[in-house]
Amino acid sequence: MDSRPSQTGNISERVGVSLSGGGFRALTFHLRVIKFLAESGIWEHVKVVSSVSGGSLAVGLMIALNRGIWPSSEDFLGMLDERAKETLTRVDLEWAIVRKLLSKPWMICRPRADILAEALKTVWGLQQDLQDLPDNPAIQINCTTYETGKNWRFSKEKMGDYLTGYISKPTTPLAQAVSASAAYPGLIGPLRMSTKPHAHEASSYGNQESKSKIAEKDVWLWDGGVYENLGVESLYKNRNLQKNLEFLLVSDASGQLGVETRRWSLTFPFFLAPYRLINIAMDQTRALRARDLLATFIEDRSKGRYLYIANSVPQIYQRAKKEVPPEFQHLTDDEVKHCSHFPTNLRKLTNSDFDMLVRHGYEVTKATLDAYSIPRN
């Protein structure tokens, strides 16, 4: 693989990055997207990182492996990449949850997202809370509020959703925020969070009843992908970038839906049909947002790029009506298909799967930014 950074053109000084959901597949893909940004000098211009599920796990892992500090380009190009591989090929978070249940069987009564949060603390060493996040870039970890059906957002500044109001300067453990964002229905399950000990800031959108709800009862938080799996909700609306951003990079490692034969409804496990229906709804929501983003980026190339795990390097250049550079050694179509159809789970990776996923993330980023580069003045 050619490791030289591609021509990225006049990338803005105010860049936003969204990291999609997708379990360890997405986590690994995003890591090498970020490595390319670090190599090409873009990483230091990132002002907001918004994440969902597997993307939130990537945020948590980077902080945990970098001694609780948000990594600079220099950090990422040092040992962080190697430590990530060692962790993801050695640690199985799903098995860590099982071990905790076996060692503490009374925890079976708690939501599994609580147990995942404990595993992130003990196995990954993610001991920080939201107030330990950096001021720059702003980190936004997204999940779904069961009570309102809206996007609940964790950040250093506040947490909450626009219907129920916000909690200012939250001290929630970062492991809880990440586990809530990754609390996929059926695989993990929700995080139950008490909001009563916190100071509350009413939302300007909801009615008085909704404004007070957050202080009255606990909330149940599910995977952010149930609401929106790209993590762009706060960064892009109505064909415009938000947060004073000038350029948006969307890293989409969402799973491919594929074709599946209907099974008898009473066949074990019984949740397969509802699980499939959830995936259909999430896939359609992602596709609609992706089309809108692509239409905006095609209309105005200065606004951003869409990095998609299902794209091969030849496809990227073909759509841009350019030839693949002859020195660009890239994955085959079958290898790209293996990456995009890799299961959405939290199981440890083999060395070969890790290497293939990170290589694909790097190649997609390099090819997309090169094929659609903005000419320099």
Short mmCIF file of C-alpha atoms in Angstrom, two decimals:
data_model
loop_
_atom_site.label_atom_id
_atom_site.label_comp_id
_atom_site.label_asym_id
_atom_site.label_seq_id
_atom_site.Cartn_x
_atom_site.Cartn_y
_atom_site.Cartn_z
CA MET A 1 0.00 0.00 0.00
CA ASP A 2 1.26 3.45 -0.91
CA SER A 3 1.53 5.21 2.46
CA ARG A 4 2.12 8.72 1.13
CA PRO A 5 -0.64 11.24 1.92
CA SER A 6 -2.70 12.22 -1.13
CA GLN A 7 -3.31 15.72 -2.44
CA THR A 8 -6.10 16.99 -0.20
CA GLY A 9 -6.44 20.46 -1.67
CA ASN A 10 -7.55 23.49 0.33
CA ILE A 11 -9.21 21.75 3.28
CA SER A 12 -10.82 24.26 5.63
CA GLU A 13 -9.48 25.38 8.99
CA ARG A 14 -12.75 24.31 10.69
CA VAL A 15 -13.36 20.63 10.05
CA GLY A 16 -16.05 18.41 11.54
CA VAL A 17 -15.75 14.61 11.66
CA SER A 18 -18.61 12.18 12.20
CA LEU A 19 -17.92 8.53 13.07
CA SER A 20 -20.73 6.08 12.35
CA GLY A 21 -21.87 3.04 14.27
CA GLY A 22 -20.96 -0.54 13.42
CA GLY A 23 -19.30 -2.27 16.38
CA PHE A 24 -15.63 -3.24 16.13
CA ARG A 25 -15.86 -3.09 12.32
CA ALA A 26 -16.60 0.63 12.50
CA LEU A 27 -14.14 1.23 15.33
CA THR A 28 -11.28 -0.27 13.32
CA PHE A 29 -12.21 1.41 10.03
CA HIS A 30 -12.42 4.82 11.78
CA LEU A 31 -8.99 4.41 13.39
CA ARG A 32 -7.26 4.36 10.02
CA VAL A 33 -9.43 7.17 8.66
CA ILE A 34 -8.07 9.21 11.57
CA LYS A 35 -4.51 8.06 10.88
CA PHE A 36 -4.76 9.43 7.36
CA LEU A 37 -6.08 12.73 8.71
CA ALA A 38 -3.14 12.83 11.12
CA GLU A 39 -0.61 12.15 8.35
CA SER A 40 -2.10 14.73 5.99
CA GLY A 41 -2.31 17.53 8.58
CA ILE A 42 -6.12 17.64 8.68
CA TRP A 43 -6.48 16.18 12.20
CA GLU A 44 -5.28 19.38 13.89
CA HIS A 45 -8.02 21.35 12.09
CA VAL A 46 -10.84 19.16 13.44
CA LYS A 47 -13.10 21.26 15.69
CA VAL A 48 -15.92 18.78 16.37
CA VAL A 49 -16.03 14.97 16.52
CA SER A 50 -19.53 13.49 16.63
CA SER A 51 -19.84 9.73 17.16
CA VAL A 52 -22.35 6.91 17.34
CA SER A 53 -21.95 3.37 18.71
CA GLY A 54 -18.78 1.90 17.12
CA GLY A 55 -17.57 5.44 16.46
CA SER A 56 -18.04 6.24 20.16
CA LEU A 57 -16.05 3.12 21.03
CA ALA A 58 -13.26 4.50 18.81
CA VAL A 59 -13.36 7.79 20.74
CA GLY A 60 -13.21 5.93 24.07
CA LEU A 61 -10.37 3.65 22.94
CA MET A 62 -8.23 6.54 21.68
CA ILE A 63 -8.58 8.32 25.02
CA ALA A 64 -7.99 5.15 27.06
CA LEU A 65 -4.85 4.21 25.10
CA ASN A 66 -3.46 7.75 25.24
CA ARG A 67 -3.42 8.03 29.04
CA GLY A 68 -6.76 9.83 29.19
CA ILE A 69 -5.70 12.58 26.78
CA TRP A 70 -7.26 13.33 23.40
CA PRO A 71 -4.58 12.32 20.86
CA SER A 72 -2.75 14.82 18.69
CA SER A 73 -1.47 13.87 15.24
CA GLU A 74 1.90 13.10 16.81
CA ASP A 75 0.27 10.82 19.39
CA PHE A 76 -1.66 8.98 16.74
CA LEU A 77 1.33 8.47 14.49
CA GLY A 78 3.35 7.16 17.43
CA MET A 79 2.50 4.00 19.33
CA LEU A 80 -1.27 4.59 19.56
CA ASP A 81 -1.99 2.69 16.36
CA GLU A 82 -0.01 -0.35 17.50
CA ARG A 83 -1.60 -0.31 20.96
CA ALA A 84 -5.04 -0.25 19.34
CA LYS A 85 -4.25 -3.40 17.38
CA GLU A 86 -2.95 -5.14 20.47
CA THR A 87 -6.14 -4.29 22.37
CA LEU A 88 -8.66 -5.17 19.67
CA THR A 89 -7.02 -8.50 18.81
CA ARG A 90 -6.67 -9.49 22.46
CA VAL A 91 -9.76 -8.15 24.24
CA ASP A 92 -13.24 -9.52 23.55
CA LEU A 93 -15.76 -7.11 25.07
CA GLU A 94 -18.67 -9.52 24.61
CA TRP A 95 -16.78 -12.18 26.58
CA ALA A 96 -15.81 -9.55 29.16
CA ILE A 97 -19.53 -8.95 29.75
CA VAL A 98 -20.10 -12.70 30.19
CA ARG A 99 -17.19 -12.97 32.63
CA LYS A 100 -18.59 -10.16 34.74
CA LEU A 101 -21.98 -11.86 34.86
CA LEU A 102 -20.36 -15.15 35.87
CA SER A 103 -18.27 -13.50 38.60
CA LYS A 104 -21.13 -11.26 39.80
CA PRO A 105 -24.37 -13.10 38.95
CA TRP A 106 -26.51 -10.49 40.71
CA MET A 107 -25.60 -8.11 37.88
CA ILE A 108 -27.91 -10.11 35.59
CA CYS A 109 -30.69 -7.83 36.87
CA ARG A 110 -28.86 -4.73 35.62
CA PRO A 111 -29.01 -3.51 32.01
CA ARG A 112 -26.09 -4.94 30.01
CA ALA A 113 -24.96 -1.44 29.03
CA ASP A 114 -24.06 -0.95 32.72
CA ILE A 115 -21.95 -4.08 32.51
CA LEU A 116 -20.33 -2.92 29.27
CA ALA A 117 -19.45 0.37 30.99
CA GLU A 118 -17.77 -1.57 33.81
CA ALA A 119 -15.83 -3.61 31.24
CA LEU A 120 -14.65 -0.43 29.48
CA LYS A 121 -13.34 0.84 32.80
CA THR A 122 -11.59 -2.33 33.92
CA VAL A 123 -10.52 -3.92 30.60
CA TRP A 124 -9.80 -0.81 28.51
CA GLY A 125 -8.88 1.45 31.44
CA LEU A 126 -11.39 4.14 30.43
CA GLN A 127 -11.57 5.89 33.80
CA GLN A 128 -12.26 9.48 32.71
CA ASP A 129 -15.55 11.39 32.87
CA LEU A 130 -17.12 13.91 30.51
CA GLN A 131 -15.32 16.82 32.16
CA ASP A 132 -12.00 15.25 31.14
CA LEU A 133 -12.86 15.65 27.45
CA PRO A 134 -10.94 18.35 25.56
CA ASP A 135 -12.35 21.79 24.83
CA ASN A 136 -10.95 21.55 21.32
CA PRO A 137 -12.12 19.57 19.49
CA ALA A 138 -15.59 19.35 20.99
CA ILE A 139 -16.54 15.69 21.44
CA GLN A 140 -20.19 14.68 21.04
CA ILE A 141 -21.25 11.12 21.89
CA ASN A 142 -24.74 10.30 20.63
CA CYS A 143 -27.40 7.86 21.76
CA THR A 144 -31.22 7.59 21.67
CA THR A 145 -33.61 8.59 24.47
CA TYR A 146 -36.34 5.96 24.85
CA GLU A 147 -38.78 8.38 26.50
CA THR A 148 -38.68 11.02 23.74
CA GLY A 149 -37.33 9.10 20.77
CA LYS A 150 -34.80 11.89 20.23
CA ASN A 151 -31.04 12.16 19.98
CA TRP A 152 -29.46 12.32 23.46
CA ARG A 153 -26.03 13.93 23.28
CA PHE A 154 -23.16 13.64 25.77
CA SER A 155 -20.52 16.38 25.73
CA LYS A 156 -18.30 18.27 28.14
CA GLU A 157 -20.64 21.26 27.96
CA LYS A 158 -23.94 19.45 28.53
CA MET A 159 -25.94 16.28 28.05
CA GLY A 160 -29.57 15.70 27.18
CA ASP A 161 -31.95 16.10 24.26
CA TYR A 162 -33.89 19.09 23.00
CA LEU A 163 -37.29 17.92 24.22
CA THR A 164 -36.43 17.09 27.81
CA GLY A 165 -33.77 19.71 28.46
CA TYR A 166 -30.08 19.55 29.34
CA ILE A 167 -27.75 18.91 32.25
CA SER A 168 -24.90 21.44 32.31
CA LYS A 169 -21.27 20.43 32.95
CA PRO A 170 -22.08 16.72 33.52
CA THR A 171 -19.64 14.52 35.43
CA THR A 172 -20.97 11.27 33.97
CA PRO A 173 -18.26 8.60 33.47
CA LEU A 174 -17.09 8.51 29.88
CA ALA A 175 -17.47 4.71 29.93
CA GLN A 176 -21.21 5.14 30.58
CA ALA A 177 -21.59 7.60 27.71
CA VAL A 178 -19.76 5.26 25.31
CA SER A 179 -21.71 2.19 26.45
CA ALA A 180 -25.04 4.03 26.06
CA SER A 181 -24.05 5.04 22.53
CA ALA A 182 -23.20 1.39 21.75
CA ALA A 183 -26.25 -0.11 23.53
CA TYR A 184 -27.59 -1.93 20.50
CA PRO A 185 -31.04 -3.55 21.02
CA GLY A 186 -30.67 -7.30 21.47
CA LEU A 187 -26.85 -7.23 21.59
CA ILE A 188 -26.31 -4.91 24.57
CA GLY A 189 -29.53 -3.22 25.70
CA PRO A 190 -30.13 0.18 27.32
CA LEU A 191 -28.31 2.20 29.93
CA ARG A 192 -30.48 3.44 32.79
CA MET A 193 -29.31 6.85 33.93
CA SER A 194 -30.43 8.88 36.91
CA THR A 195 -30.50 12.61 36.21
CA LYS A 196 -31.70 13.77 39.64
CA PRO A 197 -28.29 14.66 41.20
CA HIS A 198 -27.52 17.13 38.39
CA ALA A 199 -28.36 20.76 37.72
CA HIS A 200 -30.84 21.11 34.87
CA GLU A 201 -31.17 23.59 32.04
CA ALA A 202 -34.61 23.72 30.43
CA SER A 203 -34.90 23.27 26.69
CA SER A 204 -36.34 26.15 24.68
CA TYR A 205 -38.19 23.74 22.38
CA GLY A 206 -40.42 21.56 24.51
CA ASN A 207 -43.49 22.48 26.55
CA GLN A 208 -43.34 22.88 30.31
CA GLU A 209 -44.23 19.24 30.92
CA SER A 210 -41.38 17.98 28.75
CA LYS A 211 -38.93 20.48 30.23
CA SER A 212 -39.39 19.09 33.72
CA LYS A 213 -39.39 15.43 32.79
CA ILE A 214 -35.63 15.07 32.87
CA ALA A 215 -35.55 16.05 36.55
CA GLU A 216 -38.48 13.82 37.52
CA LYS A 217 -37.31 10.36 36.53
CA ASP A 218 -34.49 8.22 35.18
CA VAL A 219 -33.97 8.01 31.44
CA TRP A 220 -33.28 4.92 29.34
CA LEU A 221 -30.63 5.43 26.70
CA TRP A 222 -30.17 3.13 23.70
CA ASP A 223 -27.75 2.86 20.81
CA GLY A 224 -27.38 6.15 18.93
CA GLY A 225 -27.80 4.29 15.65
CA VAL A 226 -31.46 3.60 16.43
CA TYR A 227 -32.05 7.33 15.93
CA GLU A 228 -29.30 8.11 13.40
CA ASN A 229 -26.27 5.95 12.64
CA LEU A 230 -23.99 8.50 10.95
CA GLY A 231 -23.52 10.90 13.84
CA VAL A 232 -24.26 13.97 11.69
CA GLU A 233 -27.42 15.20 13.45
CA SER A 234 -25.73 18.16 15.15
CA LEU A 235 -23.25 18.87 12.33
CA TYR A 236 -25.49 19.06 9.27
CA LYS A 237 -29.09 20.23 8.81
CA ASN A 238 -31.13 21.51 5.87
CA ARG A 239 -28.20 21.21 3.46
CA ASN A 240 -26.01 23.40 5.69
CA LEU A 241 -23.09 22.71 8.00
CA GLN A 242 -23.59 23.56 11.68
CA LYS A 243 -21.27 24.54 14.57
CA ASN A 244 -19.52 27.13 12.36
CA LEU A 245 -17.95 24.28 10.43
CA GLU A 246 -16.62 24.82 6.92
CA PHE A 247 -15.90 21.19 5.97
CA LEU A 248 -17.43 17.87 7.07
CA LEU A 249 -15.91 14.40 6.81
CA VAL A 250 -18.45 11.60 7.29
CA SER A 251 -16.86 8.21 8.02
CA ASP A 252 -19.57 5.61 7.39
CA ALA A 253 -18.75 2.03 8.40
CA SER A 254 -22.39 0.96 8.77
CA GLY A 255 -23.10 -2.70 8.14
CA GLN A 256 -24.56 -3.92 4.86
CA LEU A 257 -28.14 -5.15 5.21
CA GLY A 258 -27.90 -8.02 2.72
CA VAL A 259 -30.62 -10.52 1.79
CA GLU A 260 -32.08 -12.78 4.47
CA THR A 261 -34.66 -15.60 4.30
CA ARG A 262 -37.70 -15.28 6.59
CA ARG A 263 -37.72 -17.81 9.42
CA TRP A 264 -40.65 -19.23 11.36
CA SER A 265 -41.45 -16.74 14.12
CA LEU A 266 -41.14 -19.32 16.92
CA THR A 267 -37.69 -20.51 15.86
CA PHE A 268 -35.03 -19.85 18.52
CA PRO A 269 -33.71 -17.24 18.98
CA PHE A 270 -37.08 -15.52 18.91
CA PHE A 271 -35.76 -11.97 18.49
CA LEU A 272 -34.32 -12.51 15.00
CA ALA A 273 -37.32 -11.11 13.13
CA PRO A 274 -37.62 -7.91 15.25
CA TYR A 275 -33.82 -7.55 15.08
CA ARG A 276 -34.01 -7.72 11.28
CA LEU A 277 -36.78 -5.10 11.21
CA ILE A 278 -34.72 -2.73 13.37
CA ASN A 279 -31.84 -3.16 10.92
CA ILE A 280 -34.11 -2.39 7.96
CA ALA A 281 -35.34 0.83 9.56
CA MET A 282 -31.80 1.89 10.51
CA ASP A 283 -30.49 1.10 7.02
CA GLN A 284 -33.21 3.20 5.38
CA THR A 285 -32.60 6.14 7.71
CA ARG A 286 -28.86 5.96 7.01
CA ALA A 287 -29.45 5.76 3.25
CA LEU A 288 -31.72 8.82 3.24
CA ARG A 289 -29.20 10.89 5.18
CA ALA A 290 -26.34 9.65 3.01
CA ARG A 291 -28.13 10.66 -0.18
CA ASP A 292 -28.79 14.13 1.20
CA LEU A 293 -25.15 14.52 2.26
CA LEU A 294 -23.86 13.33 -1.10
CA ALA A 295 -26.17 15.69 -2.99
CA THR A 296 -24.83 18.59 -0.93
CA PHE A 297 -21.19 17.58 -1.38
CA ILE A 298 -21.65 17.09 -5.14
CA GLU A 299 -23.30 20.51 -5.45
CA ASP A 300 -20.56 22.20 -3.42
CA ARG A 301 -17.34 20.21 -3.12
CA SER A 302 -15.97 22.63 -0.55
CA LYS A 303 -18.49 21.43 2.06
CA GLY A 304 -17.25 17.90 2.68
CA ARG A 305 -16.62 14.27 1.75
CA TYR A 306 -18.40 11.01 2.41
CA LEU A 307 -16.13 8.05 3.27
CA TYR A 308 -18.04 4.80 2.80
CA ILE A 309 -16.81 1.35 3.80
CA ALA A 310 -18.62 -0.34 0.88
CA ASN A 311 -16.68 1.67 -1.73
CA SER A 312 -13.60 0.23 -3.40
CA VAL A 313 -10.77 2.41 -4.64
CA PRO A 314 -11.62 1.78 -8.34
CA GLN A 315 -15.27 2.70 -7.68
CA ILE A 316 -14.26 5.97 -6.02
CA TYR A 317 -12.07 7.06 -8.93
CA GLN A 318 -14.57 5.82 -11.54
CA ARG A 319 -17.37 7.92 -10.03
CA ALA A 320 -15.04 10.92 -10.00
CA LYS A 321 -14.27 10.18 -13.69
CA LYS A 322 -10.59 9.75 -12.98
CA GLU A 323 -8.06 6.97 -13.36
CA VAL A 324 -6.65 5.16 -10.34
CA PRO A 325 -3.02 6.28 -9.90
CA PRO A 326 -0.84 3.41 -11.12
CA GLU A 327 1.16 3.34 -7.87
CA PHE A 328 -2.00 2.97 -5.72
CA GLN A 329 -1.98 -0.63 -4.45
CA HIS A 330 -5.43 -1.34 -2.99
CA LEU A 331 -7.73 -4.09 -1.70
CA THR A 332 -9.58 -6.33 -4.16
CA ASP A 333 -13.37 -6.23 -4.58
CA ASP A 334 -13.70 -9.43 -2.53
CA GLU A 335 -11.63 -7.95 0.30
CA VAL A 336 -13.75 -4.78 0.29
CA LYS A 337 -16.89 -6.91 0.43
CA HIS A 338 -15.43 -8.82 3.40
CA CYS A 339 -14.85 -5.51 5.20
CA SER A 340 -18.29 -4.06 4.49
CA HIS A 341 -20.08 -7.28 5.48
CA PHE A 342 -18.00 -7.89 8.58
CA PRO A 343 -20.34 -8.70 11.51
CA THR A 344 -21.47 -5.92 13.82
CA ASN A 345 -20.26 -7.14 17.21
CA LEU A 346 -17.77 -6.47 20.01
CA ARG A 347 -15.70 -9.64 19.63
CA LYS A 348 -11.95 -9.58 19.36
CA LEU A 349 -10.50 -9.39 15.87
CA THR A 350 -8.01 -11.66 14.20
CA ASN A 351 -4.77 -10.00 13.10
CA SER A 352 -5.73 -10.41 9.44
CA ASP A 353 -9.20 -8.87 9.90
CA PHE A 354 -7.75 -5.93 11.83
CA ASP A 355 -5.11 -5.33 9.15
CA MET A 356 -7.69 -5.52 6.35
CA LEU A 357 -10.19 -3.17 8.03
CA VAL A 358 -7.61 -0.51 8.90
CA ARG A 359 -6.05 -0.70 5.46
CA HIS A 360 -9.48 -0.26 3.89
CA GLY A 361 -10.23 2.78 6.07
CA TYR A 362 -6.96 4.38 5.03
CA GLU A 363 -7.46 3.61 1.33
CA VAL A 364 -11.05 4.89 1.21
CA THR A 365 -10.00 8.15 2.86
CA LYS A 366 -6.94 8.60 0.67
CA ALA A 367 -8.81 7.79 -2.56
CA THR A 368 -11.88 9.93 -1.76
CA LEU A 369 -9.89 13.02 -0.79
CA ASP A 370 -7.60 12.59 -3.80
CA ALA A 371 -10.28 11.81 -6.42
CA TYR A 372 -12.43 14.75 -5.28
CA SER A 373 -9.62 17.08 -4.28
CA ILE A 374 -10.27 20.82 -4.38
CA PRO A 375 -7.82 22.49 -6.75
CA ARG A 376 -5.40 24.84 -5.06
CA ASN A 377 -5.55 28.51 -5.98
#
